[in-house]
PDB file of C-alpha atoms in Angstrom:
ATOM      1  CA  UNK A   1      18.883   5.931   2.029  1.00 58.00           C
ATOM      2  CA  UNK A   2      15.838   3.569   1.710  1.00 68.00           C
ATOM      3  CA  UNK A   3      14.114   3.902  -1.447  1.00 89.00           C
ATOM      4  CA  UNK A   4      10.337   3.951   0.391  1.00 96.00           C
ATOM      5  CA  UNK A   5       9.665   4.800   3.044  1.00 96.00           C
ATOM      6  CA  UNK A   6       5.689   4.513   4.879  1.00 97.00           C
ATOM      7  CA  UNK A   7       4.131   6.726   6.955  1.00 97.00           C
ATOM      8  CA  UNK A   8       0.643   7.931   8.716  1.00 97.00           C
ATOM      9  CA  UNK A   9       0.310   4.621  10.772  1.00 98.00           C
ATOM     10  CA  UNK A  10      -1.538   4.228  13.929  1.00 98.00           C
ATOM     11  CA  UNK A  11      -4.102   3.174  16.463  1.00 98.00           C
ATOM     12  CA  UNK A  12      -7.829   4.387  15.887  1.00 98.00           C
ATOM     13  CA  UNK A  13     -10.963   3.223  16.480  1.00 98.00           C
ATOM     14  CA  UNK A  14     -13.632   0.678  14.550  1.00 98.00           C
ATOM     15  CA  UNK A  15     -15.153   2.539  12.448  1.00 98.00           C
ATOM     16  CA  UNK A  16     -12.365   5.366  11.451  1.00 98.00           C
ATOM     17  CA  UNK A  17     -10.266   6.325   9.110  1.00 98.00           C
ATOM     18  CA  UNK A  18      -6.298   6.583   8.369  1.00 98.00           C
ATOM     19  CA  UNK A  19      -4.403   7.894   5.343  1.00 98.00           C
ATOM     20  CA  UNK A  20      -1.023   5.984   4.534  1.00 98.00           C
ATOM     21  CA  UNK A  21       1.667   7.857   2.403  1.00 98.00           C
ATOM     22  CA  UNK A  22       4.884   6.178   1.133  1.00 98.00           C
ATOM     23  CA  UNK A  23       7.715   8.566  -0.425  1.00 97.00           C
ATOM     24  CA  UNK A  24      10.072   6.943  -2.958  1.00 95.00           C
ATOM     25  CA  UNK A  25      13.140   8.552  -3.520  1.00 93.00           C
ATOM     26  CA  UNK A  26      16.483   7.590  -5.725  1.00 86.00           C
ATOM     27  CA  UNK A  27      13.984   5.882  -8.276  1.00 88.00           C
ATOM     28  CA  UNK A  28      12.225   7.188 -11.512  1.00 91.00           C
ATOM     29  CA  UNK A  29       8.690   7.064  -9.566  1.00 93.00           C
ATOM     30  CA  UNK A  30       6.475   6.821 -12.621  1.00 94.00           C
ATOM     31  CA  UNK A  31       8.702   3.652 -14.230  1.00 94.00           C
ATOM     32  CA  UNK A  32       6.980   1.594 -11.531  1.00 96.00           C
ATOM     33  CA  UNK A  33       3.654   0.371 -10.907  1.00 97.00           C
ATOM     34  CA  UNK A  34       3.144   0.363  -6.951  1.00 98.00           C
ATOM     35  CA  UNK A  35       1.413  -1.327  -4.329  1.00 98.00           C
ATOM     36  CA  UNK A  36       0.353  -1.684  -0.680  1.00 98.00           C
ATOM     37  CA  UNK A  37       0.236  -5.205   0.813  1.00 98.00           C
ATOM     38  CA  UNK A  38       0.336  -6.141   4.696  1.00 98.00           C
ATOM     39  CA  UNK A  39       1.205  -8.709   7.059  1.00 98.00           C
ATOM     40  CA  UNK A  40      -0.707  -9.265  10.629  1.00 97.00           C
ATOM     41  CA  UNK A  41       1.376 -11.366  13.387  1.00 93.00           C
ATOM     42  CA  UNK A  42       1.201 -15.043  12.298  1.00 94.00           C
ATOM     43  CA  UNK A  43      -0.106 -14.410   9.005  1.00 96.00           C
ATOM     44  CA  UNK A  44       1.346 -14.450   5.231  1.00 95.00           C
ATOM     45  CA  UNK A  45       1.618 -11.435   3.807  1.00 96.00           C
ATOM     46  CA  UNK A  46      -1.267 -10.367   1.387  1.00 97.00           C
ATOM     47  CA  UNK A  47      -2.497  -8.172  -1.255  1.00 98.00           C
ATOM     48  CA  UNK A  48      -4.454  -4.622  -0.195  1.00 98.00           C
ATOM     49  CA  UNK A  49      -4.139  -2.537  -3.393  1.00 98.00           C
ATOM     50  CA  UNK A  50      -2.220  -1.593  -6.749  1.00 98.00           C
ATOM     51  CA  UNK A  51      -1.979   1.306  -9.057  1.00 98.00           C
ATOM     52  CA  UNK A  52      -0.168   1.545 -12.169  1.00 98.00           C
ATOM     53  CA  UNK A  53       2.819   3.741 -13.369  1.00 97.00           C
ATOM     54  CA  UNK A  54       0.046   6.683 -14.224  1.00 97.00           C
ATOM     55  CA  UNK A  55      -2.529   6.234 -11.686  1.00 97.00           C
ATOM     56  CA  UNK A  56      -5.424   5.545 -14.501  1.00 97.00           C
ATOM     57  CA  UNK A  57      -6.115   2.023 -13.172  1.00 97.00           C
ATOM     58  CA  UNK A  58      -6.071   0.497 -10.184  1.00 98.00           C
ATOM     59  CA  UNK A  59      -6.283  -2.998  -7.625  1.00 98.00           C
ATOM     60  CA  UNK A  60      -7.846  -4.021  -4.699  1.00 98.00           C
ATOM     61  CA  UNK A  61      -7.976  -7.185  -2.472  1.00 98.00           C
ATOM     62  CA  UNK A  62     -12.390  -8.226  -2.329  1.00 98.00           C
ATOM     63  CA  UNK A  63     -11.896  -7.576   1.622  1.00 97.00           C
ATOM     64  CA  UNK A  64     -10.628  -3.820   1.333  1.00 98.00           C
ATOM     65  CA  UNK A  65     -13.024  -2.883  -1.982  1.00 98.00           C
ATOM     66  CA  UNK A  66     -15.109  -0.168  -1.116  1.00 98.00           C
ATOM     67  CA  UNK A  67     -13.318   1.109   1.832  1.00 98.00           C
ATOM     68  CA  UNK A  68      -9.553   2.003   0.714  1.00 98.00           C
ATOM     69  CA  UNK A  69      -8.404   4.086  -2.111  1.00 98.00           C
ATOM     70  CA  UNK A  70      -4.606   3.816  -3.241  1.00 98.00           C
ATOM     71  CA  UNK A  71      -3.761   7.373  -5.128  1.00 98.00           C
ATOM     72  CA  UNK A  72      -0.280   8.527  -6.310  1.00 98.00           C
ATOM     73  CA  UNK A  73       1.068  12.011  -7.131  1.00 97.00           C
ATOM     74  CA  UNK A  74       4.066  11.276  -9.485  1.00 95.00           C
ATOM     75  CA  UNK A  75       5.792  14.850  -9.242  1.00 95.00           C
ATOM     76  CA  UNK A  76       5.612  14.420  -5.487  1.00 95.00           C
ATOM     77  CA  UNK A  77       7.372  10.650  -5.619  1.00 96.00           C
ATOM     78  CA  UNK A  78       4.373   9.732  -3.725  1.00 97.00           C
ATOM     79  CA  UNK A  79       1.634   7.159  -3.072  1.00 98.00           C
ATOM     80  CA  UNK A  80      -1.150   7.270  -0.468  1.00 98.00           C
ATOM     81  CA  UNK A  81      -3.548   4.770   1.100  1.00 98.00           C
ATOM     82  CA  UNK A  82      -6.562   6.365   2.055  1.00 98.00           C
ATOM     83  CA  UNK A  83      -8.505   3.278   4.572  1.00 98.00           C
ATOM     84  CA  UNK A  84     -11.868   4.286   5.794  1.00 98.00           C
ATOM     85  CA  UNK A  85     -14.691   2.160   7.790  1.00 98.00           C
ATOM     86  CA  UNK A  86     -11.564   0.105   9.175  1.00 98.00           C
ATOM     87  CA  UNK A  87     -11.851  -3.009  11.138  1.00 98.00           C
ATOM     88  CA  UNK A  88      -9.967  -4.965  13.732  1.00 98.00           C
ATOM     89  CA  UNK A  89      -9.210  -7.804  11.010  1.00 97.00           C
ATOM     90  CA  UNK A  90      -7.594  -4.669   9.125  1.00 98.00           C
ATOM     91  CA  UNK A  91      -4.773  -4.742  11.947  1.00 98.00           C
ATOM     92  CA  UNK A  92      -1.232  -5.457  10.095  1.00 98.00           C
ATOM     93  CA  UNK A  93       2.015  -3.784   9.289  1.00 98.00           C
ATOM     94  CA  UNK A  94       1.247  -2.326   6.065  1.00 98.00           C
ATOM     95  CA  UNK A  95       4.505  -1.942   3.207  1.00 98.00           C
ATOM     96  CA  UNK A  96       4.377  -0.033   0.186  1.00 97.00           C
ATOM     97  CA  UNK A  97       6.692  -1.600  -2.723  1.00 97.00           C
ATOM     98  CA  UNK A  98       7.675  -0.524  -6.676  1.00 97.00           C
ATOM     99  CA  UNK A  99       7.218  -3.287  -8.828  1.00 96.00           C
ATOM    100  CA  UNK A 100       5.315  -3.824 -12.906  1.00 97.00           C
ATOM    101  CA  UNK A 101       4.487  -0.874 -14.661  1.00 97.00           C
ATOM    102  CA  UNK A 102       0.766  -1.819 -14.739  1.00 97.00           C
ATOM    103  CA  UNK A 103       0.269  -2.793 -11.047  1.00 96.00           C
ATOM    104  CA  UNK A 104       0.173  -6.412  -9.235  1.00 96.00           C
ATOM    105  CA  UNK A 105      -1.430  -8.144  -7.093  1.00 95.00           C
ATOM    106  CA  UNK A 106       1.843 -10.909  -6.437  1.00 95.00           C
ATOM    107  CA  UNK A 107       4.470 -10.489  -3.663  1.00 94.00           C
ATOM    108  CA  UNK A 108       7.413 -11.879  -6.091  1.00 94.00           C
ATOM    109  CA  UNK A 109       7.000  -9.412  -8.744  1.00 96.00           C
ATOM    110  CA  UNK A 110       8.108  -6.254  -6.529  1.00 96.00           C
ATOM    111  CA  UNK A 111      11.776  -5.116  -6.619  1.00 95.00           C
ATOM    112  CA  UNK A 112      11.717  -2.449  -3.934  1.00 96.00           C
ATOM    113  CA  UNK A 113      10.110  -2.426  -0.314  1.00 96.00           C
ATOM    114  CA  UNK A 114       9.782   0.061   2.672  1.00 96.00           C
ATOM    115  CA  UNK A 115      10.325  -1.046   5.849  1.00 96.00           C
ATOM    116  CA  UNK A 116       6.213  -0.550   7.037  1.00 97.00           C
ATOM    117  CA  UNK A 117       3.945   1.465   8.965  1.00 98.00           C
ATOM    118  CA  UNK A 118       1.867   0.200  11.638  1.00 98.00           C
ATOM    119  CA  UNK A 119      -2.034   0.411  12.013  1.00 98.00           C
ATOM    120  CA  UNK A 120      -4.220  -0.989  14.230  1.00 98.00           C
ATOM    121  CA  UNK A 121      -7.962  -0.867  14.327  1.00 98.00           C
ATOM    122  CA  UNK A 122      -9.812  -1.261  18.273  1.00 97.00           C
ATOM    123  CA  UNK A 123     -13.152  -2.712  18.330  1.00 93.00           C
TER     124      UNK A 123
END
């Protein structure tokens, strides 16, 4: 069994909204900081948002600030992405991964992946 797994992906509209929810399972949830980070065909993948082990502080990429919230609910093994006024750019496979304690914004530092939800955003 996958230790993440993403869901709540899928096509809407400019403009709308989409919750993303990844469920860890076979780890001790609150040891781990946790992210979401996405990759869009041809592109690198890049930072979207970070929370640390308790949820008290959190991380977010200068082109999603104001319009996503990461959340987590540690007795539920649980993080969420809500995304709201979403744009075509926002278009990507979006992972969630397990990584520092206090949250990260770099790819290397995460141990554990999902395999990724997709969204896209129609103008």
């Amino acid at each position: 069994q996958v230790p993440l797994v993403e869901s709540g992906g899928g096509l809407v509209q400019a403009g709308g909204s989409l919750r993303l929810s990844c469920a860890a399972s076979g780890l001790t949830f609150s040891m781990y900081g946790m992210g979401w980070f996405r990759q869009a065909p041809g592109k690198e993948r890049e930072f979207v948002a970070a929370i640390n082990w308790s949820g008290g502080v959190t991380y977010y990429s200068d082109s999603v600030k104001g319009r996503f919230t990461i959340s987590r609910v540690n007795v539920a093994n649980t993080v969420y992405l809500q995304m709201n006024s979403l744009k075509p750019d926002d278009t990507a496979v979006y992972y969630c991964a397990a990584g520092p304690r206090g949250g990260s914004y770099y790819v290397p530092s995460y141990q554990y992946w999902g395999q990724g939800t997709q969204v896209t955003v129609s103008s």
